Coordinates of C-alpha atoms in Angstrom, one line a residue:
Chain A
M280 CA -12.6 -16.5 -12.6
D281 CA -12.6 -15.5 -9.0
F282 CA -15.3 -13.3 -7.6
E283 CA -14.4 -13.5 -3.9
L284 CA -14.9 -11.3 -1.0
K285 CA -12.6 -11.3 2.0
I286 CA -13.5 -9.6 5.3
L287 CA -10.6 -7.7 7.0
G288 CA -12.7 -5.9 9.6
S289 CA -16.3 -5.4 10.7
S290 CA -16.3 -3.4 13.9
S291 CA -18.4 -0.2 14.1
A292 CA -16.9 3.1 15.3
T293 CA -15.8 2.1 18.8
P294 CA -13.2 -0.6 18.2
S295 CA -13.4 -4.0 19.9
F296 CA -10.3 -5.9 20.9
D297 CA -10.9 -8.8 18.6
R298 CA -12.6 -6.9 15.7
H299 CA -11.0 -4.4 13.5
H300 CA -12.6 -1.5 11.8
T301 CA -14.3 -1.9 8.4
A302 CA -12.3 -3.1 5.4
Q303 CA -13.1 -5.7 2.7
L304 CA -11.2 -7.0 -0.3
L305 CA -13.1 -8.0 -3.4
A306 CA -11.0 -10.1 -5.8
I307 CA -12.3 -10.2 -9.3
G308 CA -9.9 -12.3 -11.4
N309 CA -6.5 -10.8 -10.6
Q310 CA -7.9 -7.5 -9.7
L311 CA -8.0 -6.6 -6.0
N312 CA -10.5 -4.0 -4.9
L313 CA -10.3 -2.6 -1.4
I314 CA -13.5 -1.4 0.0
D315 CA -13.1 0.9 3.0
C316 CA -9.9 1.0 4.9
G317 CA -10.3 1.3 8.7
E318 CA -7.3 1.7 11.0
G319 CA -5.0 -1.3 11.0
T320 CA -6.0 -2.5 7.5
Q321 CA -2.4 -2.8 6.4
M322 CA -1.7 -5.1 9.3
Q323 CA -4.7 -7.2 8.5
L324 CA -3.5 -7.5 4.9
M325 CA -0.2 -8.8 6.3
R326 CA -2.1 -11.2 8.6
Y327 CA -4.0 -12.7 5.7
K328 CA -0.9 -12.7 3.4
V329 CA -2.5 -10.4 0.9
K330 CA 0.1 -8.5 -1.2
H331 CA -1.1 -4.9 -1.1
Q332 CA 0.7 -4.1 -4.4
R333 CA -2.1 -6.1 -6.1
I334 CA -4.7 -3.6 -5.0
C335 CA -5.8 -1.7 -8.1
N336 CA -8.9 0.2 -6.8
I337 CA -9.8 1.6 -3.4
F338 CA -13.4 2.6 -2.6
I339 CA -14.0 4.7 0.5
S340 CA -17.7 5.0 1.6
H341 CA -17.4 8.0 3.9
L342 CA -15.1 10.0 6.1
H343 CA -15.8 8.6 9.5
G344 CA -12.5 7.4 10.7
D345 CA -13.5 3.8 11.2
H346 CA -13.8 3.6 7.4
Y347 CA -10.6 5.3 6.2
F348 CA -8.1 6.0 9.0
G349 CA -6.0 3.1 7.7
L350 CA -5.7 4.6 4.2
P351 CA -2.9 7.1 4.7
G352 CA -0.8 4.3 6.3
L353 CA -1.5 1.9 3.5
L354 CA -0.7 4.5 0.8
S355 CA 2.6 5.3 2.7
T356 CA 3.6 1.7 2.9
M357 CA 2.9 1.3 -0.9
H358 CA 5.3 4.3 -1.2
L359 CA 8.0 2.8 1.0
Q360 CA 7.8 -0.4 -0.9
Q361 CA 8.3 1.4 -4.2
R362 CA 5.0 0.9 -5.8
T363 CA 5.0 2.3 -9.3
A364 CA 1.6 1.1 -10.7
S365 CA -1.1 3.8 -10.5
L366 CA -4.0 3.4 -8.2
N367 CA -7.6 4.4 -8.5
L368 CA -9.1 5.9 -5.4
F369 CA -12.8 6.6 -5.1
G370 CA -14.2 8.6 -2.2
P371 CA -16.3 11.6 -1.2
K372 CA -15.2 15.2 -1.1
G373 CA -12.5 15.9 1.4
L374 CA -10.5 12.7 1.1
A375 CA -8.0 14.1 -1.4
E376 CA -7.6 17.2 0.6
I377 CA -6.9 15.3 3.8
L378 CA -4.4 13.0 2.1
S379 CA -2.6 15.8 0.4
L380 CA -2.2 17.7 3.7
Q381 CA -0.8 14.6 5.4
F382 CA 1.7 13.9 2.6
K383 CA 2.7 17.6 2.5
Y384 CA 3.7 17.6 6.2
A385 CA 5.4 14.2 5.9
G386 CA 7.4 15.5 2.9
T387 CA 6.2 12.5 0.9
Q388 CA 6.4 12.5 -2.9
L389 CA 4.6 9.3 -4.0
P390 CA 6.4 7.3 -6.6
Y391 CA 3.1 6.1 -8.0
K392 CA 0.0 8.0 -9.3
I393 CA -3.2 8.1 -7.4
N394 CA -6.1 8.8 -9.8
F395 CA -8.6 10.3 -7.3
H396 CA -12.2 10.2 -8.3
E397 CA -14.5 12.3 -6.1
V398 CA -17.8 10.6 -5.9
D399 CA -21.3 12.2 -5.6
T400 CA -22.8 10.3 -2.7
T401 CA -26.3 11.5 -3.4
V402 CA -27.0 9.6 -6.6
S403 CA -26.2 6.2 -8.2
R404 CA -23.7 6.7 -11.0
K405 CA -21.3 4.5 -12.9
I406 CA -17.9 5.5 -11.5
F407 CA -15.7 2.7 -12.9
E408 CA -15.7 0.4 -15.9
D409 CA -13.1 -2.0 -17.4
K410 CA -13.5 -5.0 -19.7
T411 CA -14.8 -7.1 -16.8
I412 CA -16.8 -5.1 -14.4
T413 CA -18.7 -1.9 -13.7
V414 CA -18.9 -0.1 -10.4
H415 CA -21.8 2.2 -9.4
T416 CA -22.3 4.3 -6.3
L417 CA -25.2 3.5 -4.1
P418 CA -26.5 6.6 -2.1
M419 CA -26.7 5.9 1.6
Q420 CA -28.4 7.9 4.3
H421 CA -25.9 8.6 7.0
R422 CA -24.9 11.6 9.2
I423 CA -22.4 12.7 6.6
N424 CA -22.0 12.1 2.9
C425 CA -21.8 8.4 2.4
C426 CA -22.3 5.9 -0.4
G427 CA -22.1 2.2 -1.0
Y428 CA -20.7 0.6 -4.1
L429 CA -22.3 -1.9 -6.5
F430 CA -19.8 -4.2 -8.3
K431 CA -21.3 -6.0 -11.3
E432 CA -19.6 -8.3 -13.8
K433 CA -20.4 -7.4 -17.4
Q434 CA -22.5 -9.7 -19.5
K435 CA -20.4 -12.7 -20.5
P436 CA -20.2 -14.2 -24.1
R437 CA -22.6 -17.0 -24.9
H438 CA -21.2 -20.5 -25.2
L439 CA -20.7 -21.8 -28.8
L440 CA -21.8 -25.4 -29.3
K441 CA -19.0 -26.5 -31.5
S442 CA -20.7 -29.6 -32.7
K443 CA -23.6 -27.5 -34.1
L444 CA -21.6 -24.7 -35.8
P445 CA -21.6 -24.8 -39.6
A446 CA -18.1 -24.9 -41.0
F447 CA -18.5 -21.8 -43.2
L448 CA -18.8 -19.4 -40.3
T449 CA -16.1 -16.6 -40.3
P450 CA -14.4 -15.4 -37.1
P451 CA -16.4 -12.1 -37.1
Q452 CA -19.7 -14.1 -37.4
L453 CA -18.6 -16.3 -34.5
V454 CA -18.0 -13.2 -32.4
R455 CA -21.5 -12.0 -33.2
L456 CA -23.0 -15.3 -32.2
K457 CA -21.1 -15.1 -28.8
W458 CA -22.8 -11.8 -28.1
G459 CA -26.3 -13.1 -29.0
E460 CA -26.8 -12.1 -32.6
D461 CA -28.0 -14.4 -35.4
V462 CA -25.9 -14.8 -38.5
L463 CA -27.6 -13.2 -41.6
D464 CA -27.0 -13.8 -45.3
E465 CA -26.5 -11.0 -47.7
A466 CA -30.2 -10.5 -48.2
G467 CA -30.6 -10.0 -44.4
E468 CA -32.3 -13.4 -44.0
V469 CA -31.4 -15.6 -40.9
L470 CA -28.7 -18.0 -42.0
V471 CA -27.8 -19.4 -38.5
R472 CA -30.1 -18.9 -35.5
N473 CA -28.2 -18.0 -32.4
A474 CA -30.5 -20.2 -30.3
D475 CA -29.6 -23.2 -32.4
V476 CA -25.8 -23.0 -31.9
T477 CA -25.2 -21.3 -28.5
T478 CA -26.2 -21.7 -24.9
N479 CA -26.6 -19.1 -22.2
P480 CA -23.4 -17.4 -21.0
K481 CA -22.1 -17.9 -17.5
H482 CA -23.9 -15.8 -14.8
S483 CA -22.6 -12.3 -14.3
R484 CA -22.1 -11.9 -10.6
S485 CA -22.8 -8.8 -8.5
Y486 CA -21.9 -7.5 -5.0
A487 CA -23.5 -4.6 -3.3
Y488 CA -21.8 -3.0 -0.3
C489 CA -24.0 -0.9 1.9
S490 CA -22.4 0.9 4.8
D491 CA -23.2 3.1 6.8
T492 CA -26.9 3.9 6.5
K493 CA -30.3 4.1 7.9
Y494 CA -32.8 1.6 6.6
K495 CA -33.5 2.9 3.1
E496 CA -35.9 1.3 0.7
D497 CA -35.3 3.6 -2.2
I498 CA -32.1 1.6 -3.1
L499 CA -34.1 -1.6 -3.6
P500 CA -34.2 -1.2 -7.5
L501 CA -30.5 -0.7 -7.5
I502 CA -29.6 -3.8 -5.5
K503 CA -32.4 -6.1 -6.7
G504 CA -31.3 -9.7 -7.1
V505 CA -27.6 -9.2 -6.4
D506 CA -25.7 -12.3 -5.6
L507 CA -24.3 -10.9 -2.4
L508 CA -25.4 -8.0 -0.3
Y509 CA -23.3 -6.6 2.5
H510 CA -25.4 -4.4 4.7
E511 CA -24.4 -2.8 7.9
S512 CA -26.2 -4.1 11.0
T513 CA -24.8 -2.0 13.9
F514 CA -27.6 -2.9 16.3
L515 CA -30.2 -5.5 17.3
S516 CA -33.8 -4.4 16.8
D517 CA -34.3 -3.6 20.4
M518 CA -32.2 -0.5 19.6
T519 CA -34.1 0.5 16.5
Q520 CA -34.5 4.0 17.9
R521 CA -30.8 4.4 18.5
A522 CA -30.1 3.0 15.0
D523 CA -32.5 5.6 13.6
Y524 CA -31.0 8.4 15.7
T525 CA -27.4 7.5 14.7
F526 CA -28.3 6.8 11.0
H527 CA -27.5 3.1 11.3
S528 CA -29.4 -0.1 10.8
T529 CA -30.5 -3.1 12.8
A530 CA -29.9 -6.7 11.7
Q531 CA -33.7 -7.1 11.2
Q532 CA -33.7 -4.0 8.9
A533 CA -30.7 -5.4 6.9
A534 CA -32.5 -8.7 6.4
T535 CA -35.8 -7.0 5.5
L536 CA -34.0 -5.1 2.8
A537 CA -32.3 -8.3 1.5
L538 CA -35.7 -10.0 1.4
K539 CA -37.4 -7.2 -0.5
A540 CA -34.5 -6.8 -2.9
Q541 CA -34.6 -10.6 -3.5
V542 CA -30.9 -10.9 -3.1
K543 CA -29.3 -14.3 -3.1
R544 CA -27.2 -13.9 0.0
L545 CA -26.8 -11.4 2.8
L546 CA -23.7 -10.6 4.8
I547 CA -24.1 -8.4 7.9
G548 CA -21.4 -6.4 9.7
H549 CA -20.3 -3.1 11.3
F550 CA -21.3 -4.6 14.7
S551 CA -21.4 -2.3 17.7
A552 CA -18.7 -3.1 20.3
R553 CA -21.5 -3.8 22.8
Y554 CA -22.1 -7.2 21.2
K555 CA -19.3 -9.6 22.2
D556 CA -21.4 -12.5 21.0
L557 CA -22.7 -11.9 17.5
T558 CA -25.1 -14.9 17.3
P559 CA -28.1 -12.8 18.4
L560 CA -27.5 -10.5 15.4
L561 CA -27.2 -13.4 13.1
A562 CA -30.4 -15.0 14.5
E563 CA -32.4 -11.8 14.2
A564 CA -31.4 -11.5 10.5
Q565 CA -31.9 -15.1 9.7
A566 CA -35.4 -15.0 11.1
V567 CA -36.2 -12.7 8.2
F568 CA -33.7 -13.8 5.6
P569 CA -32.3 -17.2 6.2
N570 CA -29.4 -17.1 3.8
T571 CA -27.5 -14.6 6.0
N572 CA -23.9 -14.8 7.3
L573 CA -21.8 -12.7 9.7
A574 CA -19.0 -10.6 8.2
V575 CA -16.3 -11.9 10.6
E576 CA -12.7 -11.2 10.0
G577 CA -10.9 -13.6 7.8
K578 CA -14.1 -14.9 6.3
T579 CA -14.0 -15.5 2.5
I580 CA -17.2 -15.6 0.4
N581 CA -16.8 -17.1 -3.0
V582 CA -19.6 -16.0 -5.4
L583 CA -20.1 -18.7 -8.0
E584 CA -20.8 -18.2 -11.6
Chain B
M1397 CA 5.3 6.6 42.8
D1398 CA 5.5 4.8 39.5
F1399 CA 7.8 6.0 36.8
E1400 CA 7.2 3.3 34.3
L1401 CA 7.5 3.1 30.5
K1402 CA 5.5 0.6 28.5
I1403 CA 6.3 -0.1 24.8
L1404 CA 3.3 -0.4 22.5
G1405 CA 5.2 -0.5 19.2
S1406 CA 8.7 -0.2 17.9
S1407 CA 8.6 -0.8 14.1
S1408 CA 10.0 1.7 11.7
A1409 CA 8.1 3.0 8.8
T1410 CA 7.4 -0.2 6.9
P1411 CA 5.3 -2.2 9.3
S1412 CA 6.2 -5.7 10.2
F1413 CA 3.5 -8.3 11.0
D1414 CA 4.5 -8.8 14.6
R1415 CA 5.6 -5.3 15.4
H1416 CA 3.5 -2.2 15.5
H1417 CA 4.5 1.3 14.7
T1418 CA 6.0 3.5 17.4
A1419 CA 4.0 4.3 20.5
Q1420 CA 5.0 4.4 24.2
L1421 CA 3.2 5.0 27.5
L1422 CA 5.0 6.8 30.3
A1423 CA 3.2 6.4 33.6
I1424 CA 4.3 8.9 36.2
G1425 CA 2.1 8.4 39.2
N1426 CA -1.5 8.3 38.0
Q1427 CA -0.6 10.4 35.0
L1428 CA -0.4 8.6 31.7
N1429 CA 1.7 10.2 28.9
L1430 CA 1.5 8.8 25.4
I1431 CA 4.6 9.3 23.3
D1432 CA 3.9 9.0 19.6
C1433 CA 0.9 7.2 18.3
G1434 CA 1.5 5.0 15.3
E1435 CA -1.4 3.2 13.5
G1436 CA -3.1 0.7 15.7
T1437 CA -2.1 2.3 19.0
Q1438 CA -5.7 2.2 20.3
M1439 CA -5.8 -1.6 19.6
Q1440 CA -2.5 -2.0 21.5
L1441 CA -3.9 0.0 24.4
M1442 CA -6.8 -2.5 24.5
R1443 CA -4.4 -5.4 24.2
Y1444 CA -2.5 -4.3 27.2
K1445 CA -5.7 -3.3 29.1
V1446 CA -4.7 0.4 29.4
K1447 CA -7.7 2.7 29.8
H1448 CA -7.1 5.5 27.3
Q1449 CA -9.3 7.8 29.3
R1450 CA -6.3 8.0 31.8
I1451 CA -4.1 9.6 29.2
C1452 CA -3.5 13.2 30.1
N1453 CA -0.8 14.3 27.7
I1454 CA 0.2 13.2 24.2
F1455 CA 3.6 14.0 22.7
I1456 CA 4.1 13.6 18.9
S1457 CA 7.7 13.7 17.7
H1458 CA 7.0 14.3 13.9
L1459 CA 4.5 13.9 11.1
H1460 CA 5.7 10.8 9.5
G1461 CA 2.8 8.5 9.6
D1462 CA 4.4 5.7 11.6
H1463 CA 4.5 8.1 14.5
Y1464 CA 1.0 9.6 14.4
F1465 CA -1.5 7.8 12.1
G1466 CA -3.1 6.2 15.1
L1467 CA -3.9 9.6 16.7
P1468 CA -7.1 10.6 14.9
G1469 CA -8.6 7.2 15.7
L1470 CA -7.6 7.3 19.3
L1471 CA -9.0 10.9 19.7
S1472 CA -12.2 9.7 17.9
T1473 CA -12.6 6.8 20.3
M1474 CA -12.1 9.1 23.3
H1475 CA -15.0 11.1 21.7
L1476 CA -17.2 8.1 21.2
Q1477 CA -16.6 7.1 24.8
Q1478 CA -17.7 10.4 26.0
R1479 CA -14.4 11.7 27.4
T1480 CA -14.9 15.1 29.1
A1481 CA -11.4 15.7 30.6
S1482 CA -9.3 18.0 28.6
L1483 CA -6.2 16.6 26.9
N1484 CA -2.8 18.2 26.2
L1485 CA -1.4 17.5 22.8
F1486 CA 2.1 18.5 21.9
G1487 CA 3.4 18.2 18.3
P1488 CA 4.9 20.0 15.4
K1489 CA 3.3 22.5 13.0
G1490 CA 0.7 20.8 10.9
L1491 CA -0.7 18.4 13.4
A1492 CA -3.6 20.6 14.5
E1493 CA -4.4 21.5 10.9
I1494 CA -4.6 17.8 9.9
L1495 CA -6.8 16.8 12.8
S1496 CA -9.1 19.8 12.3
L1497 CA -9.6 18.9 8.7
Q1498 CA -10.4 15.3 9.6
F1499 CA -12.8 16.2 12.3
K1500 CA -14.4 18.8 9.9
Y1501 CA -15.2 16.2 7.2
A1502 CA -16.3 13.6 9.9
G1503 CA -18.7 16.2 11.3
T1504 CA -17.1 15.5 14.7
Q1505 CA -17.6 17.9 17.6
L1506 CA -15.3 16.7 20.4
P1507 CA -17.0 16.7 23.8
Y1508 CA -13.6 17.3 25.4
K1509 CA -11.0 20.0 24.9
I1510 CA -7.7 19.5 23.2
N1511 CA -5.1 22.0 24.3
F1512 CA -2.8 21.9 21.4
H1513 CA 0.7 23.1 21.9
E1514 CA 2.8 23.5 18.7
V1515 CA 6.4 22.7 19.5
D1516 CA 9.4 24.3 18.0
T1517 CA 11.5 21.2 17.0
T1518 CA 14.7 23.2 16.5
V1519 CA 15.4 24.0 20.1
S1520 CA 15.2 22.5 23.6
R1521 CA 12.4 24.3 25.5
K1522 CA 10.3 23.5 28.5
I1523 CA 6.9 22.8 27.1
F1524 CA 5.1 21.3 30.1
E1525 CA 5.3 21.5 33.8
D1526 CA 3.1 20.4 36.7
K1527 CA 3.8 19.8 40.4
T1528 CA 5.7 16.5 39.6
I1529 CA 7.5 16.8 36.3
T1530 CA 8.8 19.0 33.5
V1531 CA 9.0 18.1 29.9
H1532 CA 11.5 19.6 27.5
T1533 CA 11.8 19.2 23.7
L1534 CA 15.0 17.6 22.3
P1535 CA 15.8 18.8 18.8
M1536 CA 16.4 15.8 16.5
Q1537 CA 17.9 15.8 13.0
H1538 CA 15.5 14.1 10.6
R1539 CA 14.1 14.6 7.1
I1540 CA 11.3 16.7 8.5
N1541 CA 10.7 18.7 11.7
C1542 CA 11.2 16.3 14.5
C1543 CA 11.9 16.5 18.2
G1544 CA 12.3 14.1 21.1
Y1545 CA 11.0 14.7 24.6
L1546 CA 12.8 14.8 27.9
F1547 CA 10.7 13.9 31.0
K1548 CA 12.2 14.9 34.4
E1549 CA 10.8 14.5 37.8
K1550 CA 11.2 17.7 39.8
Q1551 CA 13.4 17.8 42.8
K1552 CA 11.8 15.9 45.7
P1553 CA 11.6 17.1 49.4
R1554 CA 14.4 16.1 51.8
H1555 CA 13.5 13.5 54.4
L1556 CA 13.0 14.8 57.9
L1557 CA 14.6 12.8 60.6
K1558 CA 11.8 12.9 63.1
S1559 CA 14.0 11.7 66.0
K1560 CA 16.2 14.7 65.5
L1561 CA 13.7 17.4 65.0
P1562 CA 13.4 19.9 67.9
A1563 CA 9.8 20.1 69.2
F1564 CA 9.6 23.9 68.7
L1565 CA 9.6 23.9 64.9
T1566 CA 6.5 25.3 63.3
P1567 CA 5.0 23.8 60.1
P1568 CA 6.4 26.6 57.8
Q1569 CA 9.9 25.9 59.3
L1570 CA 9.4 22.2 58.6
V1571 CA 8.5 22.9 55.0
R1572 CA 11.7 25.0 54.6
L1573 CA 13.8 22.2 56.0
K1574 CA 12.2 19.8 53.5
W1575 CA 13.4 22.1 50.7
G1576 CA 16.9 22.3 52.0
E1577 CA 16.9 25.5 54.0
D1578 CA 18.3 25.9 57.5
V1579 CA 16.0 27.3 60.2
L1580 CA 17.1 30.7 61.3
D1581 CA 16.3 32.7 64.4
E1582 CA 15.0 36.3 64.4
A1583 CA 18.6 37.6 64.2
G1584 CA 19.3 35.5 61.1
E1585 CA 21.5 33.1 62.9
V1586 CA 21.3 29.3 62.2
L1587 CA 19.0 27.7 64.8
V1588 CA 18.7 24.3 63.2
R1589 CA 21.1 23.1 60.5
N1590 CA 19.4 21.3 57.6
A1591 CA 22.1 18.7 57.4
D1592 CA 21.6 17.7 61.1
V1593 CA 17.9 16.9 60.8
T1594 CA 17.3 15.8 57.1
T1595 CA 18.7 13.3 54.7
N1596 CA 18.8 13.5 50.9
P1597 CA 15.6 13.3 49.0
K1598 CA 14.6 10.4 46.8
H1599 CA 16.2 10.4 43.3
S1600 CA 14.4 12.5 40.7
R1601 CA 14.0 10.2 37.7
S1602 CA 14.3 11.1 34.0
Y1603 CA 13.5 9.7 30.6
A1604 CA 14.7 10.9 27.3
Y1605 CA 12.9 9.8 24.1
C1606 CA 14.9 10.3 20.9
S1607 CA 13.2 9.4 17.6
D1608 CA 13.7 9.8 14.6
T1609 CA 17.2 11.2 14.1
K1610 CA 20.7 11.0 12.7
Y1611 CA 23.4 10.5 15.2
K1612 CA 23.6 13.9 16.9
E1613 CA 26.2 14.7 19.6
D1614 CA 24.9 18.2 20.3
I1615 CA 22.1 16.7 22.4
L1616 CA 24.6 15.2 24.8
P1617 CA 24.4 18.0 27.4
L1618 CA 20.6 17.7 27.3
I1619 CA 20.4 14.0 28.0
K1620 CA 23.4 13.7 30.2
G1621 CA 23.0 11.1 33.0
V1622 CA 19.3 10.3 32.4
D1623 CA 18.0 7.2 34.0
L1624 CA 16.6 5.9 30.8
L1625 CA 17.4 6.8 27.2
Y1626 CA 15.3 5.6 24.3
H1627 CA 17.1 6.0 21.1
E1628 CA 16.0 4.9 17.6
S1629 CA 18.2 2.2 16.1
T1630 CA 16.7 1.6 12.7
F1631 CA 19.7 -0.2 11.3
L1632 CA 22.8 -2.2 12.1
S1633 CA 26.1 -0.5 11.5
D1634 CA 26.7 -2.2 8.2
M1635 CA 24.0 0.2 7.0
T1636 CA 25.5 3.3 8.5
Q1637 CA 25.5 5.0 5.1
R1638 CA 21.8 4.3 4.6
A1639 CA 21.1 5.5 8.2
D1640 CA 22.9 8.7 7.3
Y1641 CA 21.1 9.1 4.0
T1642 CA 17.7 8.5 5.6
F1643 CA 18.4 10.5 8.7
H1644 CA 18.2 7.5 11.0
S1645 CA 20.7 5.9 13.4
T1646 CA 22.4 2.5 13.9
A1647 CA 22.4 0.5 17.1
Q1648 CA 26.1 1.3 17.5
Q1649 CA 25.4 5.0 17.2
A1650 CA 22.6 4.9 19.7
A1651 CA 24.9 3.0 22.2
T1652 CA 27.8 5.5 21.5
L1653 CA 25.5 8.3 22.4
A1654 CA 24.3 6.5 25.6
L1655 CA 27.9 6.0 26.6
K1656 CA 29.0 9.5 26.0
A1657 CA 25.9 10.9 27.8
Q1658 CA 26.6 8.6 30.7
V1659 CA 23.0 7.5 30.9
K1660 CA 22.1 4.7 33.2
R1661 CA 20.2 2.5 30.8
L1662 CA 19.5 2.5 27.0
L1663 CA 16.5 1.2 25.2
I1664 CA 16.7 0.8 21.4
G1665 CA 13.8 0.6 19.0
H1666 CA 12.3 1.7 15.6
F1667 CA 13.7 -1.4 14.0
S1668 CA 13.7 -1.7 10.3
A1669 CA 11.3 -4.4 9.0
R1670 CA 14.3 -6.1 7.4
Y1671 CA 15.4 -7.4 10.9
K1672 CA 13.1 -10.3 11.9
D1673 CA 15.6 -11.3 14.6
L1674 CA 16.5 -8.3 16.7
T1675 CA 19.4 -9.9 18.7
P1676 CA 22.1 -8.6 16.3
L1677 CA 20.9 -5.1 17.0
L1678 CA 21.0 -5.7 20.7
A1679 CA 24.4 -7.3 20.5
E1680 CA 25.8 -4.4 18.5
A1681 CA 24.5 -1.9 21.0
Q1682 CA 25.6 -3.9 24.1
A1683 CA 29.2 -4.2 22.7
V1684 CA 29.4 -0.4 23.2
F1685 CA 26.9 0.1 26.1
P1686 CA 26.2 -3.1 28.0
N1687 CA 23.0 -1.9 29.8
T1688 CA 20.9 -1.9 26.7
N1689 CA 17.5 -3.5 26.1
L1690 CA 15.2 -3.9 23.1
A1691 CA 12.0 -1.9 23.0
V1692 CA 9.8 -4.8 22.2
E1693 CA 6.0 -4.6 22.4
G1694 CA 4.6 -5.2 25.8
K1695 CA 7.9 -4.6 27.6
T1696 CA 7.6 -2.5 30.8
I1697 CA 10.6 -0.7 32.3
N1698 CA 10.2 0.5 35.8
V1699 CA 12.6 3.3 36.7
L1700 CA 13.4 3.1 40.4
E1701 CA 13.8 6.1 42.7

């Protein structure tokens, strides 16, 4: 199954001609999750030939415009294109009020349902769960209410070794073996040891999205060991003071967090418009955490099982 | 002095990959007027190397997203780039409320003043005047409150024929001659006839922006003889019924209005995304009103004096 991240934009607040504001698509199987939705996201979806009707869930980190000013337009286009499937929308207090006001003055009656979930940006909570994944909020430290999101695949079933399975096992017993249990006889004695007839399940993948925020070590336990960490890196470290003052991070800080959290891979983005050339940001991060990439538009990162 | 219109976008509500939502720039001398501001307008301004700090006045026709969803982002970027000059913003009821709510949740305190002018979209009123131009609203007939805008240069001074001017004329008398008066002696008799020493002033140019609307003949007296008329042409005439139902116009209707209003030149836009090739729309309009052009992005129309 796919677990694939596509970058649609990675510019910080002041836009840059060749970089759009923040938006990312996380495809998990057939489910498309949109993470933030800066201005122009619907045009970026067209550019990369993504059918927006496939988006099931939208997660907004905070109400600075560079993270959501594309949302009313995208929702309106879904309306014009006769979407009927309901949509989950996660975001901080204020988002539903703003959208309602815009739709009111536009005279818009959406033909699909938006299930709006107001998130508490100050704590880590499970906000979404289906048969495949869970999503938790990650509290950020920014100038206004802001949270990241942690996407985790649920534990997958163990592999059954067909050649080693006794013929007498019933379907319910096979299911129990898949989920790690032994098979017991009526007296409660082990009849078939799980370890003898199964191997480990495929890896459950995880993606942590952290934007916008000051360097913040208290999220380390929450993002520990994730397969892929996106962390904002608005500045180079010669602007640490400005990063601190504006509640943003440097590339070095993002990499330090990745190192301490022992993540597998780091992706940096939300670049200040002052950096035309992004290689110094990459170099600064890689000096601390070598497995770092730039979140440039159009880039796709496939997280393997 | 320039009187130049630049098209930044001309797509109707459903966006099309290679066409942005409606936005136009009218440069009159050094003054930049932005007319509507669809999503992505700030990126289009960058594309065409227009300094948004030069924009003095913004005119929003109505609160369908394809005409203003780029406005909060543009105003935020002006904020981030430390604009201090005040800005006039004209638009229907609701616009100020929406922007205020967005800025409230973003924690934004603008460093410049927005002079918001709520326009009555049901009547034609003078809403702006400076030493060079006047701007009037043009009532449109759309699904929600909507108005167009009529930009007119004021009457210009007559040319003084230096070779024919008597030497005794004082500066105040010369000013009166420029504005069409004769010079009188103390008894009130004509001393210098205006027609003998002046020639006609340069032409005062005009531009009428009409979007979005049903075909609507009652605006004919308001737009009569304008140098340039922009009129929405969402559909071809085989979709007149749909145009009527959605309160839009066809290319043929736009051209009919141009013909009846005896305008000098017609510009059609706000094309439905169903038309990849715009030449049938142009052909349909030109069959009625030959001096028609398409409002394609990047196009600049210079209205001569």
